[in-house]
Short mmCIF file of C-alpha atoms in Angstrom, two decimals:
data_model
loop_
_atom_site.label_atom_id
_atom_site.label_comp_id
_atom_site.label_asym_id
_atom_site.label_seq_id
_atom_site.Cartn_x
_atom_site.Cartn_y
_atom_site.Cartn_z
CA MET A 239 46.87 15.81 -1.29
CA ALA A 240 48.28 12.97 0.84
CA ALA A 241 46.68 9.55 0.50
CA ALA A 242 44.56 8.26 3.38
CA PRO A 243 46.33 5.77 5.62
CA PRO A 244 45.36 2.12 5.20
CA PRO A 245 42.59 0.99 7.58
CA LYS A 246 43.54 -0.89 10.70
CA ALA A 247 42.37 -4.46 11.10
CA ASP A 248 39.79 -3.63 13.73
CA GLU A 249 38.28 -0.65 11.87
CA LEU A 250 34.81 -0.90 10.37
CA GLN A 251 34.71 -1.72 6.66
CA PRO A 252 31.90 -1.13 4.12
CA HIS A 253 29.54 -4.03 3.52
CA PRO A 254 30.85 -6.16 0.64
CA PRO A 255 28.78 -6.31 -2.58
CA LYS A 256 26.69 -9.46 -3.04
CA GLU A 257 25.90 -10.92 -6.46
CA GLN A 258 22.95 -12.79 -4.94
CA LEU A 259 20.65 -11.36 -2.29
CA PRO A 260 21.19 -13.12 1.07
CA GLY A 261 18.42 -13.73 3.59
CA VAL A 262 15.88 -15.18 1.13
CA SER A 263 14.03 -18.18 2.62
CA PHE A 264 13.21 -19.92 -0.67
CA CYS A 265 15.04 -18.90 -3.84
CA ILE A 266 13.89 -19.30 -7.43
CA THR A 267 14.70 -23.04 -7.64
CA SER A 268 13.85 -24.08 -4.05
CA PRO A 269 10.07 -24.31 -3.56
CA PRO A 270 8.42 -24.31 -0.13
CA PRO A 271 6.40 -27.38 0.98
CA TRP A 272 3.24 -27.82 -1.10
CA PRO A 273 0.70 -26.60 1.53
CA GLU A 274 2.73 -23.45 2.15
CA ALA A 275 3.32 -22.96 -1.57
CA MET A 276 -0.44 -23.12 -2.22
CA ILE A 277 -1.17 -20.42 0.37
CA LEU A 278 1.66 -18.22 -0.92
CA GLY A 279 0.36 -18.69 -4.47
CA PHE A 280 -3.12 -17.61 -3.40
CA GLN A 281 -1.53 -14.54 -1.80
CA HIS A 282 0.08 -13.58 -5.13
CA PHE A 283 -3.36 -13.99 -6.75
CA ILE A 284 -4.92 -11.58 -4.22
CA VAL A 285 -2.18 -8.99 -4.79
CA MET A 286 -2.48 -8.96 -8.58
CA LEU A 287 -6.27 -8.51 -8.38
CA GLY A 288 -5.88 -4.79 -7.64
CA THR A 289 -4.49 -3.87 -11.06
CA THR A 290 -6.73 -6.44 -12.75
CA VAL A 291 -9.81 -4.67 -11.35
CA ILE A 292 -8.64 -1.04 -11.49
CA ILE A 293 -7.82 -0.94 -15.22
CA PRO A 294 -11.09 -2.42 -16.60
CA SER A 295 -13.09 -0.43 -14.01
CA ALA A 296 -11.57 2.75 -15.45
CA LEU A 297 -11.78 1.81 -19.14
CA VAL A 298 -14.97 -0.21 -19.66
CA PRO A 299 -17.45 2.55 -18.61
CA GLN A 300 -15.73 4.97 -20.99
CA MET A 301 -16.04 2.36 -23.74
CA GLY A 302 -19.80 2.18 -23.17
CA GLY A 303 -19.90 -1.06 -21.17
CA GLY A 304 -21.88 -1.74 -18.01
CA ASN A 305 -21.29 -3.99 -15.01
CA GLU A 306 -21.73 -7.15 -17.05
CA GLU A 307 -19.11 -6.10 -19.60
CA LYS A 308 -16.79 -4.90 -16.82
CA ALA A 309 -17.01 -8.23 -14.99
CA ARG A 310 -16.38 -10.14 -18.21
CA VAL A 311 -13.35 -8.03 -19.16
CA ILE A 312 -11.91 -8.55 -15.65
CA GLN A 313 -12.47 -12.31 -16.00
CA THR A 314 -10.77 -12.27 -19.40
CA LEU A 315 -7.81 -10.23 -18.15
CA LEU A 316 -7.44 -12.60 -15.19
CA PHE A 317 -7.64 -15.68 -17.43
CA VAL A 318 -5.05 -14.42 -19.92
CA ALA A 319 -2.79 -13.23 -17.06
CA GLY A 320 -2.73 -16.80 -15.75
CA ILE A 321 -1.76 -18.17 -19.15
CA ASN A 322 0.91 -15.50 -19.69
CA THR A 323 2.38 -16.07 -16.22
CA LEU A 324 2.74 -19.79 -16.95
CA LEU A 325 4.36 -19.09 -20.33
CA GLN A 326 6.82 -16.60 -18.81
CA THR A 327 7.79 -18.84 -15.87
CA PHE A 328 8.18 -21.97 -18.02
CA PHE A 329 9.61 -20.63 -21.29
CA GLY A 330 10.45 -16.93 -20.84
CA THR A 331 12.83 -15.59 -18.21
CA ARG A 332 11.76 -18.40 -15.83
CA LEU A 333 11.69 -15.80 -13.05
CA PRO A 334 8.88 -15.79 -10.43
CA VAL A 335 7.01 -12.92 -12.09
CA VAL A 336 3.27 -12.42 -12.53
CA MET A 337 2.37 -11.15 -16.01
CA GLY A 338 -0.73 -8.97 -15.66
CA GLY A 339 -2.40 -5.81 -16.88
CA SER A 340 -0.29 -2.71 -17.44
CA TYR A 341 -1.08 0.93 -16.63
CA THR A 342 1.24 1.90 -19.49
CA PHE A 343 -1.36 0.78 -22.04
CA VAL A 344 -4.18 2.82 -20.51
CA ALA A 345 -3.34 6.13 -22.26
CA PRO A 346 -3.39 4.80 -25.88
CA THR A 347 -6.55 2.80 -25.07
CA ILE A 348 -8.28 5.99 -23.91
CA SER A 349 -7.09 7.63 -27.12
CA ILE A 350 -8.83 4.86 -29.09
CA ILE A 351 -11.98 5.34 -26.99
CA LEU A 352 -11.99 9.07 -27.83
CA ALA A 353 -11.37 8.50 -31.55
CA GLY A 354 -13.79 10.33 -33.81
CA ARG A 355 -14.87 7.20 -35.65
CA TYR A 356 -16.86 6.05 -32.58
CA ASN A 357 -18.64 9.35 -31.90
CA ASP A 358 -21.64 8.55 -34.08
CA VAL A 359 -22.41 5.25 -32.28
CA ALA A 360 -25.49 5.88 -30.12
CA ASP A 361 -25.95 2.43 -28.57
CA PRO A 362 -23.52 1.99 -25.58
CA ARG A 363 -23.21 -1.77 -26.09
CA GLU A 364 -22.37 -1.31 -29.77
CA LYS A 365 -19.84 1.41 -28.91
CA PHE A 366 -18.22 -0.92 -26.39
CA LEU A 367 -17.89 -3.71 -28.95
CA ARG A 368 -16.49 -1.46 -31.66
CA THR A 369 -14.02 0.18 -29.29
CA MET A 370 -12.88 -3.19 -27.98
CA ARG A 371 -12.29 -4.43 -31.53
CA GLY A 372 -10.25 -1.29 -32.22
CA THR A 373 -8.00 -1.96 -29.20
CA GLN A 374 -7.64 -5.58 -30.29
CA GLY A 375 -6.37 -4.54 -33.71
CA ALA A 376 -3.91 -2.03 -32.23
CA LEU A 377 -2.59 -4.60 -29.73
CA ILE A 378 -2.09 -7.21 -32.46
CA ILE A 379 0.22 -4.80 -34.31
CA ALA A 380 1.88 -3.63 -31.08
CA SER A 381 2.76 -7.17 -30.02
CA THR A 382 4.99 -7.60 -33.08
CA ILE A 383 7.58 -5.07 -31.83
CA GLN A 384 8.18 -7.10 -28.65
CA ILE A 385 8.15 -10.42 -30.48
CA ILE A 386 10.69 -9.18 -33.05
CA LEU A 387 13.00 -7.34 -30.62
CA GLY A 388 12.84 -10.20 -28.12
CA PHE A 389 13.21 -13.35 -30.20
CA SER A 390 15.61 -11.83 -32.73
CA GLY A 391 18.05 -10.98 -29.93
CA LEU A 392 18.09 -7.26 -30.79
CA TRP A 393 17.01 -6.33 -27.26
CA ARG A 394 19.84 -8.49 -25.92
CA ASN A 395 22.32 -6.17 -27.63
CA VAL A 396 20.74 -3.16 -25.92
CA VAL A 397 20.76 -4.74 -22.46
CA LYS A 398 24.41 -5.80 -22.82
CA LEU A 399 25.37 -2.12 -22.46
CA LEU A 400 23.38 -1.74 -19.24
CA SER A 401 25.61 -1.26 -16.22
CA PRO A 402 24.62 -1.26 -12.53
CA LEU A 403 24.81 2.54 -12.64
CA SER A 404 22.32 2.94 -15.50
CA ALA A 405 20.12 0.18 -14.01
CA VAL A 406 19.65 2.12 -10.76
CA PRO A 407 17.30 4.88 -12.09
CA LEU A 408 15.44 2.37 -14.29
CA VAL A 409 14.67 -0.18 -11.57
CA SER A 410 14.12 2.46 -8.89
CA LEU A 411 11.51 4.37 -10.85
CA VAL A 412 9.76 1.18 -11.92
CA GLY A 413 8.82 1.09 -8.23
CA PHE A 414 8.94 4.68 -6.98
CA GLY A 415 7.37 5.98 -10.21
CA LEU A 416 4.06 4.40 -9.21
CA TYR A 417 3.70 6.62 -6.14
CA GLU A 418 0.39 7.99 -7.47
CA LEU A 419 -1.14 4.54 -6.96
CA GLY A 420 0.03 4.47 -3.33
CA PHE A 421 -1.02 6.95 -0.66
CA PRO A 422 -3.14 9.17 -2.97
CA ALA A 423 -5.31 6.07 -3.55
CA VAL A 424 -5.24 5.25 0.19
CA GLY A 425 -6.62 8.75 0.82
CA LYS A 426 -9.71 8.04 -1.29
CA CYS A 427 -10.98 6.05 1.70
CA VAL A 428 -8.49 6.70 4.46
CA GLU A 429 -10.45 4.80 7.15
CA VAL A 430 -9.96 1.61 5.10
CA GLY A 431 -6.66 2.19 3.30
CA LEU A 432 -4.65 3.52 6.25
CA PRO A 433 -5.39 0.55 8.58
CA GLU A 434 -4.25 -1.78 5.78
CA LEU A 435 -0.99 0.14 5.39
CA ILE A 436 -0.29 0.21 9.14
CA LEU A 437 -1.20 -3.44 9.67
CA MET A 438 1.00 -4.51 6.72
CA VAL A 439 3.99 -2.74 8.26
CA VAL A 440 3.27 -4.31 11.66
CA PHE A 441 2.67 -7.85 10.36
CA ALA A 442 5.46 -7.90 7.75
CA GLU A 443 8.21 -5.96 9.50
CA TYR A 444 7.61 -5.88 13.27
CA LEU A 445 5.83 -9.06 14.41
CA PRO A 446 8.38 -11.48 12.88
CA HIS A 447 11.09 -9.85 14.99
CA VAL A 448 9.03 -9.49 18.18
CA LEU A 449 7.38 -12.88 18.58
CA ASN A 450 9.28 -15.92 19.74
CA SER A 451 7.03 -18.53 18.14
CA GLY A 452 5.36 -18.51 14.75
CA LYS A 453 7.29 -15.40 13.73
CA GLY A 454 7.70 -16.55 10.13
CA VAL A 455 3.96 -17.05 9.67
CA PHE A 456 3.00 -13.41 10.21
CA GLY A 457 5.64 -12.05 7.85
CA ARG A 458 5.13 -14.62 5.13
CA PHE A 459 1.33 -14.46 5.11
CA SER A 460 0.93 -10.80 6.07
CA VAL A 461 -1.24 -10.06 3.01
CA LEU A 462 -3.83 -12.71 3.91
CA PHE A 463 -3.94 -11.66 7.57
CA THR A 464 -4.26 -7.93 6.94
CA VAL A 465 -6.61 -8.08 3.94
CA SER A 466 -8.97 -10.39 5.87
CA ILE A 467 -9.01 -8.06 8.90
CA VAL A 468 -9.49 -4.81 6.96
CA TRP A 469 -11.96 -6.31 4.47
CA LEU A 470 -14.11 -7.51 7.39
CA TYR A 471 -13.78 -4.06 8.97
CA ALA A 472 -14.92 -2.43 5.70
CA TYR A 473 -17.86 -4.85 5.55
CA ILE A 474 -18.91 -3.91 9.10
CA LEU A 475 -18.72 -0.21 8.19
CA THR A 476 -20.84 -0.87 5.10
CA ILE A 477 -23.66 -2.80 6.78
CA SER A 478 -23.72 -0.45 9.78
CA GLY A 479 -24.70 2.43 7.50
CA ALA A 480 -21.51 4.45 7.95
CA TYR A 481 -21.59 5.47 4.27
CA LYS A 482 -25.32 6.08 3.88
CA ASN A 483 -25.13 9.83 3.39
CA VAL A 484 -21.68 10.31 1.88
CA ARG A 485 -20.84 11.24 -1.70
CA PRO A 486 -21.30 8.52 -4.37
CA LYS A 487 -17.57 8.64 -5.13
CA THR A 488 -16.72 7.88 -1.49
CA GLN A 489 -19.21 4.99 -1.48
CA VAL A 490 -17.54 3.46 -4.54
CA HIS A 491 -14.13 3.51 -2.85
CA CYS A 492 -15.21 2.51 0.68
CA ARG A 493 -18.20 0.18 0.46
CA VAL A 494 -17.78 -3.52 -0.27
CA ASP A 495 -21.00 -3.70 -2.32
CA ARG A 496 -20.49 -0.95 -4.91
CA SER A 497 -18.23 -2.60 -7.49
CA GLY A 498 -21.13 -4.26 -9.34
CA LEU A 499 -18.84 -7.18 -10.15
CA ILE A 500 -20.63 -9.98 -8.30
CA GLY A 501 -23.99 -9.15 -9.91
CA GLY A 502 -22.43 -8.70 -13.35
CA ALA A 503 -20.33 -11.88 -13.34
CA ALA A 504 -21.57 -15.24 -14.64
CA TRP A 505 -21.30 -18.33 -12.45
CA ILE A 506 -19.15 -20.15 -14.99
CA SER A 507 -17.65 -18.46 -18.04
CA VAL A 508 -14.65 -19.51 -20.14
CA PRO A 509 -13.12 -16.62 -22.10
CA TYR A 510 -12.32 -17.46 -25.71
CA PRO A 511 -10.54 -15.71 -28.61
CA PHE A 512 -12.46 -13.00 -30.47
CA GLN A 513 -15.41 -13.21 -28.07
CA TRP A 514 -16.17 -9.54 -28.87
CA GLY A 515 -15.94 -10.05 -32.65
CA GLY A 516 -13.17 -9.64 -35.20
CA PRO A 517 -10.52 -6.92 -34.60
CA THR A 518 -10.47 -3.71 -36.61
CA PHE A 519 -7.32 -1.86 -37.61
CA ASP A 520 -6.34 1.80 -37.77
CA ALA A 521 -2.78 2.75 -38.76
CA GLY A 522 -2.50 5.75 -36.41
CA GLU A 523 -3.76 3.82 -33.38
CA ALA A 524 -1.39 0.97 -34.18
CA PHE A 525 1.62 3.33 -34.27
CA ALA A 526 0.69 4.84 -30.90
CA MET A 527 0.21 1.39 -29.36
CA MET A 528 3.56 0.24 -30.78
CA MET A 529 5.34 3.09 -29.00
CA THR A 530 3.55 2.09 -25.78
CA SER A 531 4.68 -1.48 -26.36
CA PHE A 532 8.29 -0.27 -26.54
CA ILE A 533 7.87 1.59 -23.22
CA ALA A 534 6.56 -1.64 -21.70
CA ILE A 535 9.76 -3.37 -22.86
CA VAL A 536 11.86 -0.85 -20.92
CA GLU A 537 9.69 -1.12 -17.80
CA SER A 538 9.66 -4.92 -17.86
CA THR A 539 13.45 -5.02 -18.28
CA GLY A 540 13.76 -3.13 -14.99
CA ALA A 541 11.15 -5.37 -13.38
CA PHE A 542 12.95 -8.55 -14.52
CA ILE A 543 16.19 -7.28 -12.97
CA ALA A 544 14.39 -6.56 -9.67
CA ALA A 545 12.72 -9.99 -9.70
CA SER A 546 16.06 -11.74 -10.25
CA ARG A 547 17.40 -9.96 -7.18
CA TYR A 548 14.49 -10.80 -4.87
CA ALA A 549 14.49 -14.40 -6.11
CA SER A 550 18.14 -14.60 -4.92
CA ALA A 551 19.26 -15.41 -8.45
CA THR A 552 22.29 -13.92 -10.17
CA MET A 553 21.94 -10.95 -12.52
CA ILE A 554 19.69 -12.07 -15.37
CA PRO A 555 21.72 -12.43 -18.62
CA PRO A 556 20.72 -10.14 -21.53
CA THR A 557 19.77 -13.10 -23.70
CA ILE A 558 17.27 -14.26 -21.05
CA ILE A 559 15.75 -10.77 -20.77
CA SER A 560 15.40 -10.75 -24.56
CA ARG A 561 13.70 -14.16 -24.45
CA GLY A 562 11.33 -12.88 -21.75
CA ILE A 563 10.44 -9.82 -23.83
CA GLY A 564 9.63 -12.09 -26.77
CA TRP A 565 7.22 -14.10 -24.62
CA GLN A 566 5.76 -10.89 -23.25
CA GLY A 567 4.99 -10.00 -26.87
CA ILE A 568 3.21 -13.35 -27.22
CA GLY A 569 1.27 -12.36 -24.09
CA ILE A 570 0.13 -9.09 -25.68
CA LEU A 571 -0.91 -11.05 -28.77
CA LEU A 572 -3.07 -13.27 -26.52
CA ASP A 573 -4.50 -10.11 -24.91
CA SER A 574 -5.54 -8.91 -28.34
CA PHE A 575 -7.09 -12.25 -29.31
CA PHE A 576 -9.14 -12.59 -26.11
CA GLY A 577 -10.00 -8.88 -25.84
CA THR A 578 -8.68 -7.52 -22.54
CA ALA A 579 -8.56 -3.84 -23.67
CA ASN A 580 -5.06 -3.80 -22.18
CA GLY A 581 -1.53 -5.09 -22.73
CA THR A 582 0.65 -7.31 -20.58
CA SER A 583 3.75 -6.45 -18.57
CA VAL A 584 5.42 -7.60 -15.35
CA SER A 585 3.32 -6.99 -12.23
CA VAL A 586 5.48 -4.70 -10.06
CA GLU A 587 3.40 -5.26 -6.92
CA ASN A 588 4.03 -9.01 -7.05
CA ILE A 589 7.79 -8.40 -7.17
CA GLY A 590 7.36 -6.37 -3.99
CA LEU A 591 5.52 -9.34 -2.47
CA LEU A 592 8.60 -11.51 -3.14
CA ALA A 593 10.53 -9.11 -0.93
CA VAL A 594 7.90 -8.99 1.83
CA THR A 595 7.63 -12.79 2.09
CA HIS A 596 11.34 -13.53 1.43
CA VAL A 597 10.08 -16.23 -0.95
CA GLY A 598 11.28 -16.02 -4.54
CA SER A 599 10.16 -19.47 -5.62
CA ARG A 600 9.10 -20.01 -9.21
CA ARG A 601 6.63 -22.73 -8.20
CA VAL A 602 4.69 -20.34 -5.96
CA VAL A 603 4.01 -17.96 -8.85
CA GLN A 604 3.04 -20.85 -11.13
CA ILE A 605 0.50 -21.93 -8.52
CA SER A 606 -0.84 -18.36 -8.43
CA ALA A 607 -1.35 -18.60 -12.21
CA GLY A 608 -3.53 -21.65 -11.58
CA PHE A 609 -5.65 -19.62 -9.16
CA MET A 610 -6.02 -16.86 -11.80
CA ILE A 611 -7.35 -19.27 -14.40
CA PHE A 612 -9.57 -21.10 -11.89
CA PHE A 613 -11.26 -17.97 -10.52
CA ALA A 614 -11.55 -16.45 -13.99
CA VAL A 615 -13.69 -19.40 -15.05
CA LEU A 616 -15.74 -19.44 -11.81
CA GLY A 617 -16.87 -15.87 -12.30
CA LYS A 618 -18.91 -15.27 -9.13
CA PHE A 619 -16.14 -16.49 -6.83
CA GLY A 620 -13.51 -14.46 -8.65
CA ALA A 621 -15.77 -11.40 -8.50
CA LEU A 622 -16.11 -11.83 -4.74
CA PHE A 623 -12.36 -11.37 -4.24
CA ALA A 624 -12.25 -8.66 -6.89
CA SER A 625 -14.77 -6.63 -4.88
CA ILE A 626 -12.17 -5.88 -2.17
CA PRO A 627 -12.14 -2.04 -1.82
CA LEU A 628 -9.30 -0.62 -3.89
CA PRO A 629 -7.80 1.51 -1.04
CA ILE A 630 -6.91 -1.80 0.63
CA PHE A 631 -4.74 -2.65 -2.38
CA ALA A 632 -3.29 0.87 -2.33
CA GLY A 633 -2.20 0.36 1.28
CA MET A 634 -0.24 -2.73 0.21
CA TYR A 635 1.17 -0.95 -2.84
CA CYS A 636 2.90 1.59 -0.57
CA ILE A 637 5.10 -1.25 0.69
CA PHE A 638 5.44 -3.32 -2.49
CA PHE A 639 6.42 -0.43 -4.76
CA ALA A 640 8.84 0.86 -2.10
CA TYR A 641 10.61 -2.50 -2.02
CA VAL A 642 11.02 -2.52 -5.82
CA GLY A 643 12.37 1.04 -5.80
CA ALA A 644 14.80 0.12 -3.02
CA CYS A 645 16.00 -2.84 -5.10
CA GLY A 646 17.15 -0.37 -7.76
CA ILE A 647 19.02 1.70 -5.20
CA SER A 648 20.74 -1.46 -3.92
CA PHE A 649 22.69 -1.77 -7.19
CA LEU A 650 24.70 1.25 -6.09
CA GLN A 651 26.76 -1.25 -4.06
CA PHE A 652 28.55 -2.08 -7.33
CA CYS A 653 29.28 1.59 -8.21
CA ASN A 654 31.81 4.17 -7.04
CA LEU A 655 29.71 6.72 -5.18
CA ASN A 656 32.72 9.00 -4.70
CA SER A 657 32.91 9.66 -8.44
CA PHE A 658 31.50 12.97 -9.71
CA ARG A 659 30.54 11.19 -12.95
CA THR A 660 28.45 8.71 -10.96
CA LYS A 661 26.80 11.47 -8.95
CA PHE A 662 25.90 13.50 -12.04
CA ILE A 663 24.41 10.58 -13.99
CA LEU A 664 22.43 9.37 -10.99
CA GLY A 665 21.13 12.77 -9.95
CA PHE A 666 20.34 13.99 -13.46
CA ALA A 667 18.59 10.74 -14.50
CA PHE A 668 16.46 10.67 -11.34
CA PHE A 669 15.59 14.35 -11.58
CA MET A 670 14.65 14.27 -15.27
CA GLY A 671 12.80 10.98 -14.79
CA ILE A 672 10.53 12.72 -12.29
CA SER A 673 10.50 16.27 -13.67
CA VAL A 674 9.84 15.66 -17.38
CA PRO A 675 6.77 13.42 -16.82
CA GLN A 676 5.51 15.93 -14.25
CA TYR A 677 5.63 18.67 -16.90
CA PHE A 678 3.78 16.52 -19.43
CA ASN A 679 1.14 15.46 -16.88
CA GLU A 680 0.58 19.00 -15.56
CA TYR A 681 0.26 20.35 -19.10
CA THR A 682 -2.29 17.65 -19.90
CA SER A 683 -4.36 18.27 -16.74
CA VAL A 684 -4.56 22.01 -17.48
CA SER A 685 -4.98 21.99 -21.27
CA GLY A 686 -6.78 18.67 -21.76
CA HIS A 687 -4.03 17.52 -24.14
CA GLY A 688 -0.27 16.98 -24.03
CA PRO A 689 2.43 19.51 -25.02
CA VAL A 690 2.59 17.87 -28.46
CA HIS A 691 -0.80 18.68 -29.95
CA THR A 692 -1.12 18.26 -33.70
CA GLY A 693 -4.01 17.17 -35.86
CA ALA A 694 -2.76 13.59 -35.76
CA ARG A 695 -3.78 12.01 -32.44
CA TRP A 696 -1.54 9.00 -33.04
CA PHE A 697 1.54 11.22 -33.44
CA ASN A 698 0.66 13.13 -30.26
CA ASP A 699 0.45 9.84 -28.36
CA MET A 700 3.78 8.64 -29.77
CA ILE A 701 5.52 11.64 -28.17
CA ASN A 702 3.38 12.45 -25.13
CA VAL A 703 3.00 8.91 -23.77
CA PRO A 704 6.72 7.97 -23.53
CA PHE A 705 7.74 11.30 -22.00
CA SER A 706 4.98 10.95 -19.40
CA ASN A 707 6.53 7.68 -18.25
CA LYS A 708 9.03 8.03 -15.38
CA PRO A 709 11.08 4.80 -15.78
CA PHE A 710 11.38 5.36 -19.54
CA VAL A 711 12.70 8.92 -19.23
CA ALA A 712 15.09 8.04 -16.40
CA ALA A 713 16.40 4.96 -18.22
CA LEU A 714 16.85 6.90 -21.47
CA VAL A 715 18.88 9.64 -19.76
CA ALA A 716 20.99 7.28 -17.62
CA TYR A 717 21.65 4.80 -20.45
CA PHE A 718 22.74 7.53 -22.89
CA LEU A 719 24.99 9.36 -20.43
CA ASP A 720 26.52 6.19 -19.00
CA ASN A 721 27.48 4.91 -22.46
CA THR A 722 28.84 8.21 -23.80
CA MET A 723 30.47 10.15 -20.92
CA HIS A 724 34.25 9.93 -20.36
CA LEU A 725 34.54 6.33 -21.53
CA HIS A 726 38.21 6.92 -22.46
CA GLN A 727 39.13 7.21 -18.77
CA SER A 728 40.43 3.92 -17.35
CA ALA A 729 38.58 4.20 -14.02
CA VAL A 730 35.13 4.68 -15.56
CA ARG A 731 34.49 0.98 -16.17
CA LYS A 732 34.90 0.24 -12.47
CA ASP A 733 33.09 3.40 -11.36
CA ARG A 734 29.95 2.37 -13.22
CA GLY A 735 30.14 -1.21 -11.91
CA PHE A 736 30.35 -2.65 -15.40
CA HIS A 737 32.95 -5.25 -14.36
CA TRP A 738 30.61 -6.76 -11.74
CA TRP A 739 28.11 -7.87 -14.36
CA ASP A 740 30.66 -8.96 -16.99
CA LYS A 741 30.30 -12.65 -16.16
CA PHE A 742 26.51 -12.48 -16.62
CA ARG A 743 26.55 -10.82 -20.06
CA SER A 744 26.90 -14.25 -21.63
CA PHE A 745 24.67 -17.12 -20.50
CA LYS A 746 27.54 -19.64 -20.47
CA LYS A 747 30.08 -17.58 -18.51
CA ASP A 748 28.62 -18.40 -15.10
CA ALA A 749 27.33 -21.87 -14.16
CA ARG A 750 24.61 -20.36 -11.97
CA SER A 751 22.84 -18.98 -15.06
CA GLN A 752 22.20 -22.54 -16.19
CA GLU A 753 20.71 -23.37 -12.77
CA PHE A 754 18.36 -20.39 -12.63
CA TYR A 755 17.39 -19.64 -16.24
CA SER A 756 17.73 -22.77 -18.41
CA LEU A 757 14.61 -24.00 -20.14
CA PRO A 758 12.72 -27.10 -18.91
CA PHE A 759 12.33 -30.41 -20.76
CA ASN A 760 15.87 -30.05 -22.18
CA LEU A 761 14.61 -27.37 -24.55
CA ASN A 762 17.96 -25.54 -24.39
CA LYS A 763 19.14 -27.93 -27.09
CA PHE A 764 16.65 -26.44 -29.55
CA PHE A 765 16.58 -22.87 -28.18
CA PRO A 766 20.14 -22.21 -26.99
CA SER A 767 20.98 -19.18 -24.86
CA VAL A 768 24.18 -17.28 -25.66
#
């Protein structure tokens, strides 16, 4: 077959690959003015509240707790999230990431709740305390896997083999894989969730390009504008009696006065370690939680890569990812000490907010951590914001998760999309990343247990939980195929985009790594990055 003629000078050419994302207003090291940074930080606080409320609201009633316990667990989760965010942004990856509650840890926590050793506890309050202590013990053990893999540098060696091609399914499904928390949750109260979704699209994507003056304000503060409007609208619907005769489930999702958080929260409350009592340990539960902790490592690796892109930084070096994972392990250890009934990972929705606002400043996220700690201590005020109907958050998630998924797809700019090897790895990893978890979830919904169903609950969780996780399955397939298929062929290295990230595989190879990821207070002398 004859070769194609060379392009003429005036012919259109493909867009050139960019190592840093252009068009970002404030990158990781360039903070906005203080007043604007404060408002943007408060916006990050509002966005992370959704997950912070949803997880305890689902778990605490099953543990035997009431509104008071639920409000206190939310306060604790919020307080520890603020501390973990500060630790990660100062000493971990130094990326503008919020470290909050993780849906990944919900399944093993439910398994602990259903454990036979709590069946004979009649008093709900006592059952709550004993279950909480069980999760604390499991999380203490689970944190060690992240601390060891992160600080020892073992995870660095894994990430060094990650190419742009194998990163695409991982990062994409970190965002797209959360689709169940998007429109399905909007549909639980469509008259509240859908207006939020539509207004977010209008404020974030249309108004900035239509208006002549103040166009940056609507895009940058779209969350505050839209949440205020729709929350007020939901309040008017509530007091007007629109939900008087609807089902209780609809009232919980739509009304602004059904969360029970404001009544259950104390005016001032400072969470403290072991406030629920000393942790208890069970070997099986610890093994299951350790596997979940490993899944969280994989998810957070993808989230860190997405955050580095939207912060207009260069590709995050493997050693910095490993350092971040180590500090995430410290975060899970703090979760276990304070008793959050949940583990820590990178908040995906807040990465999406970086994209919506075009602000990837580290300072903004550190300010948001201050808001988390402040409102966790002032319980009633924090509970007021936490009572925002959850379909409002779901409307925002549709945009935030989409942006994170699109970030993964953007790494295809470094790959050869005309290669059959590239097409197979991409297609197969995406398909299996969606199809395998679907099988496990469908089996569980029909049978009440996963496909692996032995007498040992902990062993079942160790197999069923990872293969129900979309980013984990996709990353496993893509990583294995990309590092084993046809590597002897000379063109493969370029096809997979490996050469684009070569300079970032070592911290010292590119001067920009020092600018974006070096530790403060000259700590690099004592904790060097390689």
